[in-house]
Coordinates of C-alpha atoms in Angstrom, one line a residue:
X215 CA 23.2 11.4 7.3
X216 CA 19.9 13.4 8.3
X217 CA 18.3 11.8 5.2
X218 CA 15.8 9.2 5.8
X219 CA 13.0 7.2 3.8
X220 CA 9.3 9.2 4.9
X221 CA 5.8 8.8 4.4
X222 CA 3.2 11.1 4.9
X223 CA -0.1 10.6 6.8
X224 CA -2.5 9.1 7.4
X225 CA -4.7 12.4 6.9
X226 CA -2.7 15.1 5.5
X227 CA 0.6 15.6 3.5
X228 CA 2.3 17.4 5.9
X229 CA 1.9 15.0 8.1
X230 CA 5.4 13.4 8.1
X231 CA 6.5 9.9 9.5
X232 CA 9.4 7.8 9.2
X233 CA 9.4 4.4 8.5
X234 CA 10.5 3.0 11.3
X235 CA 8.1 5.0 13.0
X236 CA 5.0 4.6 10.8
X237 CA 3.9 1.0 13.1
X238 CA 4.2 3.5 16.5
X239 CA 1.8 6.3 14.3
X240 CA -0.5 3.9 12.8
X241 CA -1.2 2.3 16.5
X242 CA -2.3 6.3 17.5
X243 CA -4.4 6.3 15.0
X244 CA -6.4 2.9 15.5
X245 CA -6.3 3.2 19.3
X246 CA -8.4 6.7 18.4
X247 CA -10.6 5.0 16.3
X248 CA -11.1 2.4 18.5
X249 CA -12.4 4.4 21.4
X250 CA -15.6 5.3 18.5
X251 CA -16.1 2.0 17.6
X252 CA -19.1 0.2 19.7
X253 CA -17.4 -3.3 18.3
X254 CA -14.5 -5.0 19.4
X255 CA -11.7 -2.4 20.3
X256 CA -8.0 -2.5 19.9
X257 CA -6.3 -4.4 16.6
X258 CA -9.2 -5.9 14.8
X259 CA -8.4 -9.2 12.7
X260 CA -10.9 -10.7 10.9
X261 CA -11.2 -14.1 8.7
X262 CA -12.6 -13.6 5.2
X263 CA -12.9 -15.7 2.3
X264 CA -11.2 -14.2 -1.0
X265 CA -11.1 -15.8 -4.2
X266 CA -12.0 -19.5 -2.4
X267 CA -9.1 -19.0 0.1
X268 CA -9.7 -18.1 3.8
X269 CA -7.5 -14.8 4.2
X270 CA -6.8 -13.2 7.7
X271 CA -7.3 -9.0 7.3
X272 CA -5.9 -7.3 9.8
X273 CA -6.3 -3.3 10.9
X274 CA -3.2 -1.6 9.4
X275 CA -3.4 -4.2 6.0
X276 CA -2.8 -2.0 2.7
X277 CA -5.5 -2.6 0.6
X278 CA -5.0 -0.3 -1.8
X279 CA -1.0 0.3 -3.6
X280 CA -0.7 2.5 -6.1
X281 CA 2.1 4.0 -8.1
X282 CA -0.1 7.0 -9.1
X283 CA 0.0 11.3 -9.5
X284 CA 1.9 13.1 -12.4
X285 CA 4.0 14.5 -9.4
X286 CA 6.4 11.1 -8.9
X287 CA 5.7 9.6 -11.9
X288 CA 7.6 12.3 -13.9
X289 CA 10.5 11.3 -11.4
X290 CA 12.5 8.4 -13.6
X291 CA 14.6 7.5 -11.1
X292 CA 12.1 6.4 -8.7
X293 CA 10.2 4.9 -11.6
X294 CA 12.9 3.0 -12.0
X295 CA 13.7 2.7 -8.8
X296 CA 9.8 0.8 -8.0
X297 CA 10.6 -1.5 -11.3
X298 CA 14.3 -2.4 -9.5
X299 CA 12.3 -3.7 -6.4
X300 CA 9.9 -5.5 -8.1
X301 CA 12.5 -7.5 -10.0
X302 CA 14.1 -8.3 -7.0
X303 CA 11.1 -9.1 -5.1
X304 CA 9.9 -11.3 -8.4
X305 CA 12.9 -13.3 -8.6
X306 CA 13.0 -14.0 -4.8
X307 CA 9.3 -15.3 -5.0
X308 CA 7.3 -12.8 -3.3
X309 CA 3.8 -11.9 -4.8
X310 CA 1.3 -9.1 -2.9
X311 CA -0.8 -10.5 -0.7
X312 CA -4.0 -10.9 -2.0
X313 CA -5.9 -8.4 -0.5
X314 CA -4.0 -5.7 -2.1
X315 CA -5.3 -3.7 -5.0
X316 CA -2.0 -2.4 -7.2
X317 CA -2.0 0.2 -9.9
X318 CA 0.4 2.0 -12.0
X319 CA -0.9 5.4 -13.3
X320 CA 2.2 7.2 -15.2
X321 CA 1.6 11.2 -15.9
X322 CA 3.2 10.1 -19.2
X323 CA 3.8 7.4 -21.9
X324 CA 7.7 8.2 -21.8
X325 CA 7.4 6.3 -18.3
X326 CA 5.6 3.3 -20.0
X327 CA 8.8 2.7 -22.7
X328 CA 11.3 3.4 -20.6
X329 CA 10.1 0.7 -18.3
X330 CA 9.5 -1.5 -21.0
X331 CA 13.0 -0.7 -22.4
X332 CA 15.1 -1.2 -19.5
X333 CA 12.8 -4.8 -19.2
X334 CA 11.3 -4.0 -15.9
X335 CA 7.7 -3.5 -16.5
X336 CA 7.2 -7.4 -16.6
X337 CA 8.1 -7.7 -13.2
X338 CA 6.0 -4.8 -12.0
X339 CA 3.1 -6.6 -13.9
X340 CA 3.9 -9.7 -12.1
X341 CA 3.4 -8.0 -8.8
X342 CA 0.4 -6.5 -10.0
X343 CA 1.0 -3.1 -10.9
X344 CA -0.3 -3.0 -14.6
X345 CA -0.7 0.1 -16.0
X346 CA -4.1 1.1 -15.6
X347 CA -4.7 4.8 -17.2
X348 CA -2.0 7.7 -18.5
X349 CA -3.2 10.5 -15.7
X350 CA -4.6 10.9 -12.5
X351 CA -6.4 7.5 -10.9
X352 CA -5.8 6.6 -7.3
X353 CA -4.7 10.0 -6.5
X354 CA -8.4 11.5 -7.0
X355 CA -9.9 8.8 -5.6
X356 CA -10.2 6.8 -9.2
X357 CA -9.3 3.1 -7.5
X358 CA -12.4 1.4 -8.2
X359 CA -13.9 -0.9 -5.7
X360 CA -12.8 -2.9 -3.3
X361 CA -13.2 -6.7 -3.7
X362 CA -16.8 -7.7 -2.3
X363 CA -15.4 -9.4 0.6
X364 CA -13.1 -6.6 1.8
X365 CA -16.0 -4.0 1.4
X366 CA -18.2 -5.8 4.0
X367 CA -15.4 -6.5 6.4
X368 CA -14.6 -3.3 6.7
X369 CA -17.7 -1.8 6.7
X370 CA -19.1 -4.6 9.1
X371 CA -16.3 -4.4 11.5
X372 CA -15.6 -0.7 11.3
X373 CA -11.7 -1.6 10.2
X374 CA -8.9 0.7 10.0
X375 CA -6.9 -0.2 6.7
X376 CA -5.0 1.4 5.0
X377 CA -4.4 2.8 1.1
X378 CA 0.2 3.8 0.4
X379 CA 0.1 5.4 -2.7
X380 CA 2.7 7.7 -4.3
X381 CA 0.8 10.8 -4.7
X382 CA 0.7 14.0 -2.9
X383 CA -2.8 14.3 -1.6
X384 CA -4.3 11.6 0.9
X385 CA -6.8 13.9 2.7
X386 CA -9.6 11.5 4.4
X387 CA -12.0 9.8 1.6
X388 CA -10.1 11.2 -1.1
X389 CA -8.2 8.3 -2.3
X390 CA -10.9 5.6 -1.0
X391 CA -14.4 6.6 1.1
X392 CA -13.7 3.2 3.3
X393 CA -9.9 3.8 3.7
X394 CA -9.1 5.6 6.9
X395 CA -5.4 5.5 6.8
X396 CA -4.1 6.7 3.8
X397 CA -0.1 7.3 3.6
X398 CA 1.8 9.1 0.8
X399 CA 4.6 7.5 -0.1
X400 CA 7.7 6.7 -3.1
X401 CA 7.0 4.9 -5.7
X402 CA 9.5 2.4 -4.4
X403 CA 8.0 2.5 -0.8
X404 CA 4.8 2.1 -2.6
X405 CA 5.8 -1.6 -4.1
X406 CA 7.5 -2.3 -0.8
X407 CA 4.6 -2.1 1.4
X408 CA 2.1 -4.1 -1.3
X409 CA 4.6 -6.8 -0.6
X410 CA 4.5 -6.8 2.8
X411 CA 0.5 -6.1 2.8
X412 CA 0.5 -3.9 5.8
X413 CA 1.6 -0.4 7.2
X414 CA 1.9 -2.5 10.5
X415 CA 6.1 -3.1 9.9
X416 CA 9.3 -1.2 10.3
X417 CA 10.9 -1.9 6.6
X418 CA 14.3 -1.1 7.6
X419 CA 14.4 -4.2 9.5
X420 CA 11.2 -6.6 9.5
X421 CA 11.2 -9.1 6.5
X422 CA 8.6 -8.7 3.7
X423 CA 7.0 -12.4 3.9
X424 CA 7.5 -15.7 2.7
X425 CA 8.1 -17.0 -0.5
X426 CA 6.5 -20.1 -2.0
X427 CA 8.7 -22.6 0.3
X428 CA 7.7 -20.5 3.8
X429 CA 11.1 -19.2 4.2
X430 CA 11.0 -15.9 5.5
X431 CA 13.0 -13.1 2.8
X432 CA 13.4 -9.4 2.0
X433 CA 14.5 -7.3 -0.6

């Protein structure tokens, strides 16, 4: 009954949180960054335009999700466990907000047909996490660019966002040199959060988003 879903972060992997308290840690953390910042202070939220749509990015928004690190993805039950969510989350008509950059980066090619045989690598594809590279990626800091947009809002504003990825080292820069919060997490976790698009929730009870019809749901 002591047993409960973690994260670790946002600086070291020691660094334990649970998820109903990672909103209350993530505040501590912006709060101090605020006090540096000669810009605005507090919760930042800026308007920016991605892809011709005007998206709101928030301090706290994930914009980096990555199931990544030969560590978990040699775990098949959490494996299957993040393909499980995403069907779920697929056929209830979520999507990642679009700010979010997803990844899969299996230590193996067992994980890639087992996923495909048990028929749940579509729905991780859906979501966006397409497998990307056999061996380390996010995990070393191998994510790529942000989008254009993202990049100067955060550099402009001086944002705190964050990077939930399922590896085991999230030291600062490591995983992204503009990502300040970065959270270690399940694979499963890892899918959740993308969906909701920010480390700013309690999972165990706040609901994901909306689906296409604005209704609010979670998995």
């Amino acid at each position: 009954s002591s047993v409960v879903p973690l994260l670790s972060g946002p600086n070291n992997p020691e660094e334990r949180v649970t998820v109903p308290d990672l909103p209350n840690r993530l505040k501590v953390h912006i709060d101090f960054h605020a006090k540096n910042r000669k810009a605005e202070k507090g919760m930042l939220e800026v308007n920016i335009k991605l892809n011709g749509q005007d998206i709101s990015l928030k301090e706290g928004d994930v914009v980096i999700a990555s199931i990544t690190s030969c560590t978990n993805t040699s775990n098949p039950s959490v494996l299957v466990g993040a393909g499980l969510i995403a069907k779920k989350a697929v056929n209830l008509g979520l999507s990642v907000k679009p700010y979010v950059k997803t990844s899969l980066a299996p230590g193996s090619k067992v994980v890639v047909e087992y996923l495909k045989k048990l028929n749940l690598q579509k729905y991780l594809d859906k979501l966006g996490f397409n497998v990307v590279i056999l061996g380390c990626g996010t995990c070393i800091g191998n994510s790529g660019p942000l989008k254009e947009p993202i990049e100067k809002a955060i550099i402009q504003y001086d944002m705190y966002v964050s990077t939930v990825a399922s590896g085991n080292r999230n030291f600062p820069g490591r995983m992204h040199n503009l990502v300040r919060g970065n959270f270690l997490a399940s694979p499963m976790l890892v899918v959740a959060y993308a969906l909701a698009g920010t480390t700013n929730i309690n999972l165990q009870t706040d609901p994901l988003g909306n689906d296409s019809q604005g209704n609010r749901k979670s998995t």
